[in-house]
Coordinates of C-alpha atoms in Angstrom, one line a residue:
Chain R
M1 CA 0.0 0.0 0.0
P2 CA 1.7 3.2 -1.1
R3 CA 1.9 6.1 1.3
K4 CA -0.4 9.1 0.5
M5 CA 1.3 12.3 -0.2
T6 CA 0.1 15.9 -0.7
I7 CA 1.9 18.1 -3.1
N8 CA 1.5 21.6 -4.1
M9 CA 1.4 22.7 -7.8
G10 CA 1.5 26.4 -8.5
P11 CA 0.9 29.2 -8.1
Q12 CA 4.2 29.8 -9.8
H13 CA 4.2 26.5 -11.8
P14 CA 4.6 27.4 -15.4
S15 CA 2.0 25.1 -16.7
T16 CA -0.8 26.5 -14.5
H17 CA -1.1 29.4 -16.9
G18 CA -0.9 32.1 -14.3
V19 CA -1.6 32.0 -10.6
L20 CA -3.7 28.9 -10.2
R21 CA -2.8 26.8 -7.2
V22 CA -3.7 23.1 -7.3
I23 CA -3.2 20.9 -4.3
L24 CA -2.8 17.3 -5.3
E25 CA -3.2 14.3 -3.2
L26 CA -1.1 11.4 -4.6
E27 CA -0.7 7.7 -4.2
G28 CA 2.6 7.2 -6.0
E29 CA 2.1 8.9 -9.4
N30 CA -1.7 8.7 -9.2
V31 CA -3.9 11.6 -8.2
V32 CA -6.5 10.5 -5.7
G33 CA -7.9 13.9 -4.8
S34 CA -7.4 17.5 -5.5
D35 CA -8.3 21.0 -4.4
M36 CA -7.8 24.4 -5.9
E37 CA -7.1 27.8 -4.6
V38 CA -8.0 30.7 -6.8
G39 CA -8.3 34.5 -6.3
L40 CA -4.6 35.4 -6.4
L41 CA -5.3 37.7 -9.3
H42 CA -8.6 39.0 -7.9
R43 CA -8.8 42.7 -8.7
G44 CA -12.5 43.3 -7.8
I45 CA -13.5 44.2 -11.3
E46 CA -17.2 43.8 -10.5
K47 CA -16.9 46.2 -7.5
L48 CA -14.8 48.7 -9.5
A49 CA -17.4 48.7 -12.3
E50 CA -20.1 49.9 -9.9
S51 CA -18.3 53.2 -9.5
M52 CA -17.5 53.7 -13.2
T53 CA -19.5 54.9 -16.1
Y54 CA -20.7 52.5 -18.7
Q55 CA -18.3 53.6 -21.3
Q56 CA -15.3 53.4 -18.9
I57 CA -16.0 49.8 -18.0
V58 CA -14.9 48.8 -21.5
T59 CA -11.3 49.2 -20.3
L60 CA -12.0 46.8 -17.4
T61 CA -13.2 44.1 -19.8
D62 CA -9.9 44.2 -21.6
R63 CA -8.3 42.9 -18.4
L64 CA -10.5 39.9 -18.1
D65 CA -9.2 37.5 -20.6
Y66 CA -6.2 39.5 -21.9
V67 CA -5.6 37.2 -24.8
T68 CA -9.0 37.9 -26.3
S69 CA -9.8 41.5 -25.4
M70 CA -11.7 42.3 -28.6
T71 CA -14.4 39.7 -27.9
N72 CA -14.7 40.8 -24.3
N73 CA -15.3 44.4 -25.5
I74 CA -17.8 43.2 -28.0
T75 CA -19.8 41.1 -25.5
Y76 CA -19.9 43.9 -23.0
V77 CA -20.9 46.7 -25.4
M78 CA -23.6 44.5 -26.9
A79 CA -25.0 43.8 -23.4
V80 CA -25.2 47.6 -22.7
E81 CA -26.6 48.2 -26.2
K82 CA -29.3 45.6 -25.5
L83 CA -30.2 47.4 -22.3
L84 CA -30.3 50.8 -24.1
G85 CA -32.2 49.3 -27.0
I86 CA -29.9 50.7 -29.7
E87 CA -28.9 48.9 -32.9
I88 CA -25.8 49.5 -35.0
P89 CA -25.7 49.5 -38.8
P90 CA -24.8 46.4 -40.8
R91 CA -21.3 47.5 -41.5
G92 CA -20.6 47.8 -37.8
E93 CA -22.0 44.3 -37.2
Y94 CA -19.9 42.9 -40.0
I95 CA -16.8 44.5 -38.6
R96 CA -17.5 43.1 -35.1
T97 CA -18.0 39.6 -36.6
L98 CA -14.8 39.9 -38.6
I99 CA -12.8 41.0 -35.6
A100 CA -14.3 38.5 -33.2
E101 CA -13.2 35.7 -35.6
M102 CA -9.7 37.2 -36.0
Q103 CA -9.6 37.2 -32.2
R104 CA -10.6 33.5 -32.2
V105 CA -7.8 32.8 -34.6
V106 CA -5.3 34.5 -32.2
N107 CA -6.6 32.6 -29.2
H108 CA -6.5 29.2 -30.8
M109 CA -3.1 29.8 -32.3
M110 CA -1.8 30.7 -28.9
F111 CA -3.5 27.6 -27.5
V112 CA -1.9 25.3 -30.0
G113 CA 1.5 26.7 -29.3
I114 CA 1.4 26.8 -25.6
Y115 CA -0.4 23.4 -25.4
A116 CA 2.4 21.8 -27.3
M117 CA 4.9 23.5 -25.1
D118 CA 3.3 22.2 -22.0
L119 CA 3.6 18.7 -23.4
G120 CA 7.2 19.2 -24.1
A121 CA 7.3 20.3 -27.8
I122 CA 9.0 23.6 -28.2
T123 CA 8.8 24.2 -32.0
P124 CA 5.1 24.9 -32.5
V125 CA 5.1 27.8 -30.1
F126 CA 7.5 29.8 -32.3
Q127 CA 5.4 29.2 -35.4
T128 CA 2.1 30.1 -33.8
F129 CA 3.5 33.2 -32.1
R130 CA 5.1 34.3 -35.3
D131 CA 1.7 34.0 -37.1
R132 CA -0.3 35.5 -34.3
E133 CA 1.9 38.6 -34.5
I134 CA 0.5 39.4 -37.9
I135 CA -3.0 39.8 -36.4
L136 CA -1.7 41.7 -33.4
D137 CA -0.1 44.1 -35.8
L138 CA -3.4 44.6 -37.6
F139 CA -5.2 45.2 -34.3
E140 CA -2.5 47.7 -33.4
M141 CA -3.1 49.5 -36.7
I142 CA -6.8 50.1 -35.8
S143 CA -6.6 50.5 -32.0
G144 CA -3.0 51.5 -31.1
A145 CA -2.6 48.7 -28.6
R146 CA -1.4 45.1 -28.9
L147 CA -3.4 43.5 -26.2
T148 CA -5.8 45.8 -24.3
Y149 CA -7.6 47.3 -27.2
S150 CA -10.7 49.0 -25.8
F151 CA -11.7 49.4 -29.4
F152 CA -15.4 48.8 -29.3
R153 CA -17.5 51.3 -27.6
V154 CA -21.2 51.4 -26.6
G155 CA -22.9 52.4 -29.9
G156 CA -20.1 51.5 -32.2
M157 CA -16.4 51.7 -32.3
R158 CA -13.7 54.2 -31.5
E159 CA -12.6 55.0 -35.1
E160 CA -13.4 54.1 -38.6
I161 CA -11.3 51.2 -39.9
P162 CA -9.0 52.1 -42.9
Q163 CA -9.2 50.1 -46.1
E164 CA -5.6 49.0 -45.6
F165 CA -6.8 46.9 -42.7
F166 CA -9.2 44.9 -44.8
D167 CA -6.6 44.4 -47.6
K168 CA -4.0 43.1 -45.1
T169 CA -6.5 40.9 -43.4
K170 CA -7.4 39.4 -46.7
D171 CA -3.7 38.7 -47.4
F172 CA -3.4 37.0 -44.0
N173 CA -6.6 35.0 -44.4
D174 CA -5.4 33.6 -47.7
K175 CA -2.4 32.2 -46.0
L176 CA -4.1 31.0 -42.9
L177 CA -5.0 27.5 -44.1
G178 CA -1.3 27.0 -45.0
M179 CA -0.3 28.0 -41.5
I180 CA -2.8 25.6 -39.8
A181 CA -1.5 22.8 -42.0
E182 CA 2.0 23.6 -40.8
Y183 CA 1.0 23.2 -37.2
E184 CA -0.9 20.0 -38.0
T185 CA 2.1 18.4 -39.6
L186 CA 4.0 18.8 -36.3
L187 CA 1.3 17.7 -34.0
T188 CA -1.9 16.0 -35.2
R189 CA -0.3 12.7 -36.2
N190 CA 2.7 13.0 -34.0
R191 CA 3.1 9.7 -32.1
I192 CA 4.3 11.3 -28.8
F193 CA 1.6 14.0 -29.0
R194 CA -1.1 11.4 -29.5
A195 CA 0.2 9.2 -26.7
R196 CA 0.1 12.1 -24.3
N197 CA -3.4 13.1 -25.4
I198 CA -5.6 10.3 -26.4
G199 CA -7.7 9.0 -23.5
V200 CA -6.3 11.7 -21.1
G201 CA -8.6 13.9 -19.1
V202 CA -11.8 12.4 -20.4
V203 CA -15.0 14.4 -19.8
S204 CA -18.3 12.6 -20.3
K205 CA -21.2 14.4 -21.9
E206 CA -23.3 14.2 -18.7
Y207 CA -20.4 15.5 -16.5
A208 CA -19.8 18.3 -19.0
I209 CA -23.4 19.5 -19.0
N210 CA -23.8 19.1 -15.2
C211 CA -20.7 21.1 -14.5
G212 CA -21.9 23.8 -17.0
L213 CA -18.7 23.4 -19.1
T214 CA -18.6 25.7 -22.1
G215 CA -16.8 26.4 -25.4
P216 CA -14.5 23.9 -27.1
V217 CA -14.3 21.8 -23.9
L218 CA -18.1 21.2 -24.0
R219 CA -18.1 20.6 -27.7
A220 CA -15.2 18.1 -27.5
S221 CA -17.4 16.0 -25.2
G222 CA -19.9 15.6 -28.0
V223 CA -22.4 18.4 -27.2
P224 CA -23.0 20.4 -30.4
Y225 CA -23.7 23.7 -28.6
D226 CA -22.3 26.9 -29.9
L227 CA -24.0 30.2 -29.2
R228 CA -23.1 31.4 -32.7
K229 CA -25.6 28.8 -34.0
A230 CA -27.9 28.3 -31.0
K231 CA -28.7 32.0 -30.4
P232 CA -27.2 33.8 -33.4
Y233 CA -26.0 37.3 -32.7
L234 CA -24.1 39.8 -35.0
M235 CA -24.0 38.5 -38.5
Y236 CA -23.5 34.8 -37.7
D237 CA -26.9 33.7 -39.1
K238 CA -25.7 34.9 -42.5
M239 CA -22.4 33.0 -42.3
D240 CA -21.8 29.5 -43.6
F241 CA -19.8 27.5 -41.1
E242 CA -20.0 24.3 -39.0
I243 CA -19.8 23.6 -35.3
A244 CA -16.7 21.6 -34.4
V245 CA -17.7 18.6 -32.3
G246 CA -15.6 15.9 -30.7
D247 CA -16.5 12.3 -29.8
N248 CA -14.5 11.2 -26.7
G249 CA -14.1 14.3 -24.7
D250 CA -10.3 13.7 -24.1
C251 CA -7.5 16.2 -24.5
Y252 CA -6.9 15.1 -28.1
D253 CA -10.5 16.0 -29.1
R254 CA -10.2 19.3 -27.4
Y255 CA -7.1 20.0 -29.6
L256 CA -8.9 18.8 -32.7
V257 CA -12.0 20.9 -32.0
R258 CA -9.8 24.0 -31.8
I259 CA -8.0 23.1 -35.0
K260 CA -11.4 22.7 -36.7
E261 CA -12.5 26.0 -35.4
L262 CA -9.5 27.7 -36.8
K263 CA -10.4 26.5 -40.2
E264 CA -14.1 27.5 -39.7
S265 CA -13.0 31.0 -38.6
Q266 CA -11.0 31.3 -41.8
K267 CA -14.2 30.7 -43.7
I268 CA -16.1 33.3 -41.7
I269 CA -13.4 35.9 -42.1
A270 CA -13.4 35.4 -45.9
Q271 CA -17.2 35.7 -46.0
C272 CA -17.1 38.9 -43.8
L273 CA -14.6 40.5 -46.1
E274 CA -16.5 39.6 -49.2
Q275 CA -19.9 40.8 -47.9
M276 CA -18.6 43.9 -46.1
P277 CA -21.2 46.6 -46.8
S278 CA -20.3 50.3 -47.0
G279 CA -21.8 53.1 -45.0
A280 CA -21.7 54.1 -41.4
S281 CA -20.4 51.7 -38.7
N282 CA -21.6 53.5 -35.6
C283 CA -25.2 54.0 -34.5
E284 CA -27.1 57.1 -35.5
D285 CA -26.7 59.2 -32.4
Y286 CA -23.2 57.9 -31.5
K287 CA -22.3 61.4 -30.3
K288 CA -24.6 60.9 -27.3
Y289 CA -22.4 58.0 -26.1
K290 CA -19.0 59.5 -26.8
I291 CA -16.4 59.8 -24.0
P292 CA -16.1 61.9 -21.8
K293 CA -19.8 62.6 -21.5
P294 CA -21.5 59.9 -19.4
F295 CA -25.0 58.7 -20.4
K296 CA -27.8 57.2 -18.4
V297 CA -29.1 53.7 -19.0
P298 CA -32.8 52.9 -18.3
A299 CA -33.5 50.8 -15.3
G300 CA -33.8 47.0 -15.8
E301 CA -31.6 44.0 -16.2
V302 CA -30.0 42.1 -19.0
Y303 CA -28.0 39.0 -19.5
F304 CA -26.1 38.8 -22.7
S305 CA -23.5 36.3 -23.7
T306 CA -21.5 35.5 -26.8
E307 CA -19.3 32.6 -27.9
C308 CA -15.9 33.8 -27.1
P309 CA -12.9 31.7 -28.1
K310 CA -12.7 30.1 -24.7
G311 CA -16.5 29.6 -24.4
E312 CA -19.5 31.5 -23.3
L313 CA -18.7 34.9 -21.8
G314 CA -21.7 36.6 -20.3
F315 CA -22.5 39.9 -18.7
Y316 CA -25.4 40.2 -16.3
I317 CA -26.0 43.9 -15.8
I318 CA -28.5 45.4 -13.4
S319 CA -29.2 49.0 -14.0
D320 CA -30.9 51.4 -11.7
G321 CA -31.2 54.2 -14.3
T322 CA -28.0 56.0 -13.4
K323 CA -24.7 56.5 -15.1
S324 CA -23.1 53.5 -13.6
P325 CA -24.4 49.9 -13.3
Y326 CA -26.0 48.8 -10.0
R327 CA -24.4 45.4 -10.3
I328 CA -22.4 43.6 -12.9
K329 CA -21.8 39.9 -12.9
I330 CA -19.2 38.5 -15.2
N331 CA -19.8 34.9 -16.1
S332 CA -16.5 33.8 -17.6
P333 CA -15.6 30.5 -19.4
S334 CA -12.3 29.9 -17.7
Y335 CA -14.0 30.1 -14.3
I336 CA -16.7 27.6 -15.1
N337 CA -14.2 25.2 -16.9
T338 CA -11.6 25.3 -14.1
A339 CA -14.3 24.6 -11.4
A340 CA -14.8 21.2 -13.0
L341 CA -11.0 20.3 -13.1
S342 CA -11.0 18.2 -9.9
G343 CA -13.4 15.7 -11.4
M344 CA -11.4 15.5 -14.6
I345 CA -8.0 14.7 -13.0
E346 CA -9.1 12.2 -10.4
G347 CA -7.2 8.9 -11.1
A348 CA -4.9 10.5 -13.6
L349 CA -1.1 10.7 -13.5
I350 CA 0.6 13.9 -12.5
A351 CA 1.9 14.5 -16.0
D352 CA -1.7 14.2 -17.3
V353 CA -2.8 16.9 -14.9
V354 CA -0.5 19.3 -16.8
A355 CA -2.1 18.2 -20.1
T356 CA -5.6 18.5 -18.8
I357 CA -5.1 22.0 -17.3
A358 CA -3.5 23.2 -20.6
S359 CA -6.3 21.6 -22.7
L360 CA -8.9 23.7 -20.9
D361 CA -7.2 26.8 -22.2
I362 CA -7.7 29.0 -19.1
V363 CA -6.6 32.5 -18.4
L364 CA -6.5 33.5 -14.8
G365 CA -7.3 37.1 -15.3
E366 CA -10.8 36.1 -16.4
L367 CA -11.1 33.4 -13.7
D368 CA -10.3 35.7 -10.8
K369 CA -12.0 38.8 -12.1
Chain D
M1 CA -44.9 22.1 -18.3
K2 CA -43.6 19.5 -20.6
K3 CA -40.3 18.9 -22.3
E4 CA -42.0 18.4 -25.7
N5 CA -43.7 21.8 -25.5
L6 CA -40.5 23.8 -25.1
K7 CA -40.0 23.8 -28.8
N8 CA -42.8 26.3 -29.3
M9 CA -42.1 28.4 -26.3
N10 CA -40.3 31.6 -25.6
D11 CA -38.6 32.6 -22.4
I12 CA -41.6 34.2 -20.8
G13 CA -43.9 31.4 -21.9
A14 CA -41.6 29.0 -20.1
A15 CA -41.7 31.2 -17.0
E16 CA -45.5 31.4 -17.0
A17 CA -45.8 27.6 -17.5
L18 CA -43.5 27.2 -14.4
K19 CA -45.8 29.5 -12.4
K20 CA -48.8 27.5 -13.5
H21 CA -47.1 24.3 -12.3
F22 CA -46.0 25.7 -9.0
P23 CA -48.7 28.2 -8.1
S24 CA -47.6 28.6 -4.5
A25 CA -43.8 28.3 -4.8
V26 CA -43.5 30.8 -7.7
E27 CA -44.2 34.3 -6.5
S28 CA -44.1 36.1 -9.8
A29 CA -43.0 35.6 -13.4
E30 CA -42.5 38.6 -15.6
L31 CA -40.5 40.0 -18.5
V32 CA -37.8 42.6 -17.6
N33 CA -35.9 44.0 -20.6
H34 CA -36.2 40.7 -22.6
E35 CA -35.3 38.6 -19.6
A36 CA -37.9 36.2 -18.1
V37 CA -37.5 36.8 -14.4
V38 CA -39.1 34.3 -12.0
Y39 CA -39.2 35.0 -8.2
V40 CA -39.3 31.7 -6.3
R41 CA -40.0 31.3 -2.5
K42 CA -36.8 30.7 -0.7
D43 CA -37.7 27.3 0.8
D44 CA -38.8 25.9 -2.6
I45 CA -35.8 26.8 -4.7
K46 CA -34.3 23.3 -4.6
K47 CA -37.6 21.7 -5.5
V48 CA -38.2 24.1 -8.4
L49 CA -34.6 23.7 -9.8
A50 CA -34.7 19.9 -9.5
Y51 CA -38.0 19.9 -11.4
L52 CA -36.7 22.2 -14.1
K53 CA -33.7 20.0 -14.6
E54 CA -35.2 16.5 -14.4
K55 CA -38.6 17.0 -16.0
V56 CA -38.3 20.0 -18.3
G57 CA -34.7 19.9 -19.5
F58 CA -33.3 23.1 -18.1
E59 CA -30.1 21.1 -17.4
Y60 CA -27.5 23.8 -17.6
L61 CA -27.0 26.1 -14.6
F62 CA -24.2 28.5 -15.4
S63 CA -24.3 31.4 -13.1
I64 CA -25.3 32.3 -9.5
T65 CA -25.2 35.9 -8.5
G66 CA -25.7 37.6 -5.2
V67 CA -27.2 41.1 -5.3
D68 CA -27.4 43.5 -2.4
Y69 CA -30.4 45.9 -1.9
P70 CA -29.6 47.6 1.4
D71 CA -32.8 49.5 1.7
R72 CA -35.1 46.5 1.1
T73 CA -36.2 43.7 3.3
P74 CA -35.4 40.9 2.6
R75 CA -32.0 42.4 1.7
F76 CA -30.5 40.1 -0.8
D77 CA -31.4 38.5 -4.1
I78 CA -29.7 35.3 -5.2
V79 CA -30.0 35.0 -9.0
Y80 CA -29.8 31.7 -10.8
H81 CA -29.4 31.6 -14.6
L82 CA -30.5 28.4 -16.3
K83 CA -30.8 27.3 -19.9
T84 CA -31.6 24.4 -22.1
L85 CA -29.0 23.3 -24.7
E86 CA -31.6 22.0 -27.2
H87 CA -33.7 25.2 -27.5
P88 CA -32.7 28.8 -27.2
L89 CA -34.5 29.3 -23.9
Q90 CA -33.1 30.9 -20.7
L91 CA -34.6 31.6 -17.3
T92 CA -33.5 34.0 -14.6
I93 CA -34.7 32.6 -11.2
K94 CA -34.4 34.8 -8.2
V95 CA -34.8 34.2 -4.5
K96 CA -35.1 36.8 -1.8
V97 CA -32.9 36.2 1.2
E98 CA -32.9 38.1 4.5
E99 CA -29.6 39.0 6.2
G100 CA -28.4 36.3 8.5
T101 CA -30.4 33.5 6.9
D102 CA -29.2 30.8 4.5
V103 CA -30.4 29.3 1.2
D104 CA -30.5 25.6 0.3
S105 CA -27.5 24.6 -1.8
V106 CA -28.3 23.1 -5.2
Y107 CA -24.9 21.4 -5.4
D108 CA -26.4 17.9 -5.4
I109 CA -28.5 18.8 -8.5
F110 CA -26.0 20.9 -10.4
K111 CA -22.3 20.4 -10.0
S112 CA -21.6 23.8 -11.5
A113 CA -23.1 25.3 -8.3
N114 CA -20.0 24.4 -6.4
W115 CA -17.9 27.4 -7.1
C116 CA -20.8 29.7 -8.0
E117 CA -22.3 29.3 -4.5
R118 CA -18.9 29.8 -2.9
E119 CA -18.4 33.0 -4.9
A120 CA -21.9 34.3 -4.0
Y121 CA -21.1 33.6 -0.3
D122 CA -17.7 35.3 -0.6
M123 CA -19.0 38.4 -2.3
V124 CA -22.3 39.1 -0.5
G125 CA -22.2 36.8 2.5
V126 CA -25.2 34.6 1.9
P127 CA -24.4 31.1 3.1
F128 CA -25.7 28.0 1.3
K129 CA -27.0 25.2 3.5
G130 CA -25.7 21.8 2.6
H131 CA -22.8 22.9 0.5
P132 CA -19.8 20.5 1.2
N133 CA -17.2 23.2 1.4
M134 CA -18.8 26.6 2.2
T135 CA -15.6 28.7 2.3
R136 CA -14.5 31.9 0.6
L137 CA -13.4 31.5 -3.1
F138 CA -11.5 34.6 -4.1
M139 CA -10.8 36.4 -0.9
W140 CA -8.5 34.9 1.7
E141 CA -9.4 33.1 4.9
G142 CA -9.8 35.7 7.7
F143 CA -10.9 38.5 5.3
E144 CA -13.5 40.7 7.0
G145 CA -16.6 41.9 5.2
Y146 CA -18.2 41.0 1.9
P147 CA -16.9 43.1 -1.0
L148 CA -20.0 43.3 -3.2
R149 CA -22.3 44.6 -0.4
K150 CA -23.2 48.2 -1.0
D151 CA -21.8 49.2 2.4
F152 CA -18.4 47.8 1.7
P153 CA -16.1 50.8 0.9
L154 CA -14.4 51.0 -2.4
Y155 CA -11.5 53.0 -1.1
T156 CA -10.2 53.2 2.4
E157 CA -7.8 55.8 3.9
D158 CA -4.3 54.5 4.7
K159 CA -3.9 54.1 8.5

């Protein structure tokens, strides 16, 4: 009978993707129990938001999941727009769809690179970071920042997008499939990669739904649920794409789902660029919502969520009719996926814990809020 | 309220059907800015959520929020967000809780309630009865006060 041992993983462990602390109970190499400690990056975003105006809060949403700031901005401003009852013109919606998908490409590229690195393969991370840089440069062109964009505002966006942006995006998008093929030659049929992944961290369909898992993790377990199809927002009902679904719910399926999503995003970007209408991209009375003048939002409440690269990001906003929200609740995908980690790693080996955490694709800024 | 009928329903339709099924447990069901908001009596929350999950197919609980209304009695709202994965339906279920009392935990029905309930306890200080590990989630052990209560100061003077 092996002696039980409790070891501490994180918060400085490189494969916990930030400051997640996992306490593992081991019997030899096998995990028999685990506990987690979070909150080391807690900045009280929900509390801060209660004292800021609606337009200022956009900057806070950048700091949630700092890898996908654009989609955070989009989700938040759309929630407020729903509360205000304003609509933005088709060009604005197309631009949001286009940029949301570019952000998904950035996120999944980063996932592939870092996931491979966590499993011991160093090469893919250089390739994916090299290619991700192209999109970051494009985002820098329109917003002036590389990660915390604050580009989308309630009622529209900060500035009109220059034609050069669309041309360069098209160039990039034409090469995207080639880039994905390059990552795949290194990983998808790699024997070591498959051995480390297949059958590891299996999540059953029932467990996934009961735990409220979301995004690629949910879809890898065989649940074809994607908000872009289930509750179409922006221009997704006009786009032709498929939902990526896995069968076994293991780490390998979660990787495959993301590779498939990369390819689907490529299709959506191409369609957005092709159909991009001309005209205004901000709502009619955008002047009313411009910084620095604060605006009032009618009393009521709204829950709005979109399919962010990591899963469903939702904002639950309660307004009391003033310039700042009464209460904001951020429902973030990393939070809900990490909460289910204990059940996924029970009975696994320590090395598989690393693979499982990495396959969830978590960002602690979003988890700790 | 039947699983088969969900197909032809909208959010508020589902909320009203729930009220019809539980005339005494459901206090009100109304539409607030496109959201179907249902107020449930505190003691019946577990019964209602179990029914929604097992019989109707609202199998996905993804958010539990605590909201503080200092001028109101009962003082707190605990808000549950539920949805179905088959149809685009979503319900906002609220429970009113008085300061110093607790709510039944729904952890044995929805595993996702584990951290969500701990967070609600951490932020507004409403404990959940029957939760296996009712401790703070984000703030450290020994932290005083509940940050998302309205009387918790945003800034304090340095001593």
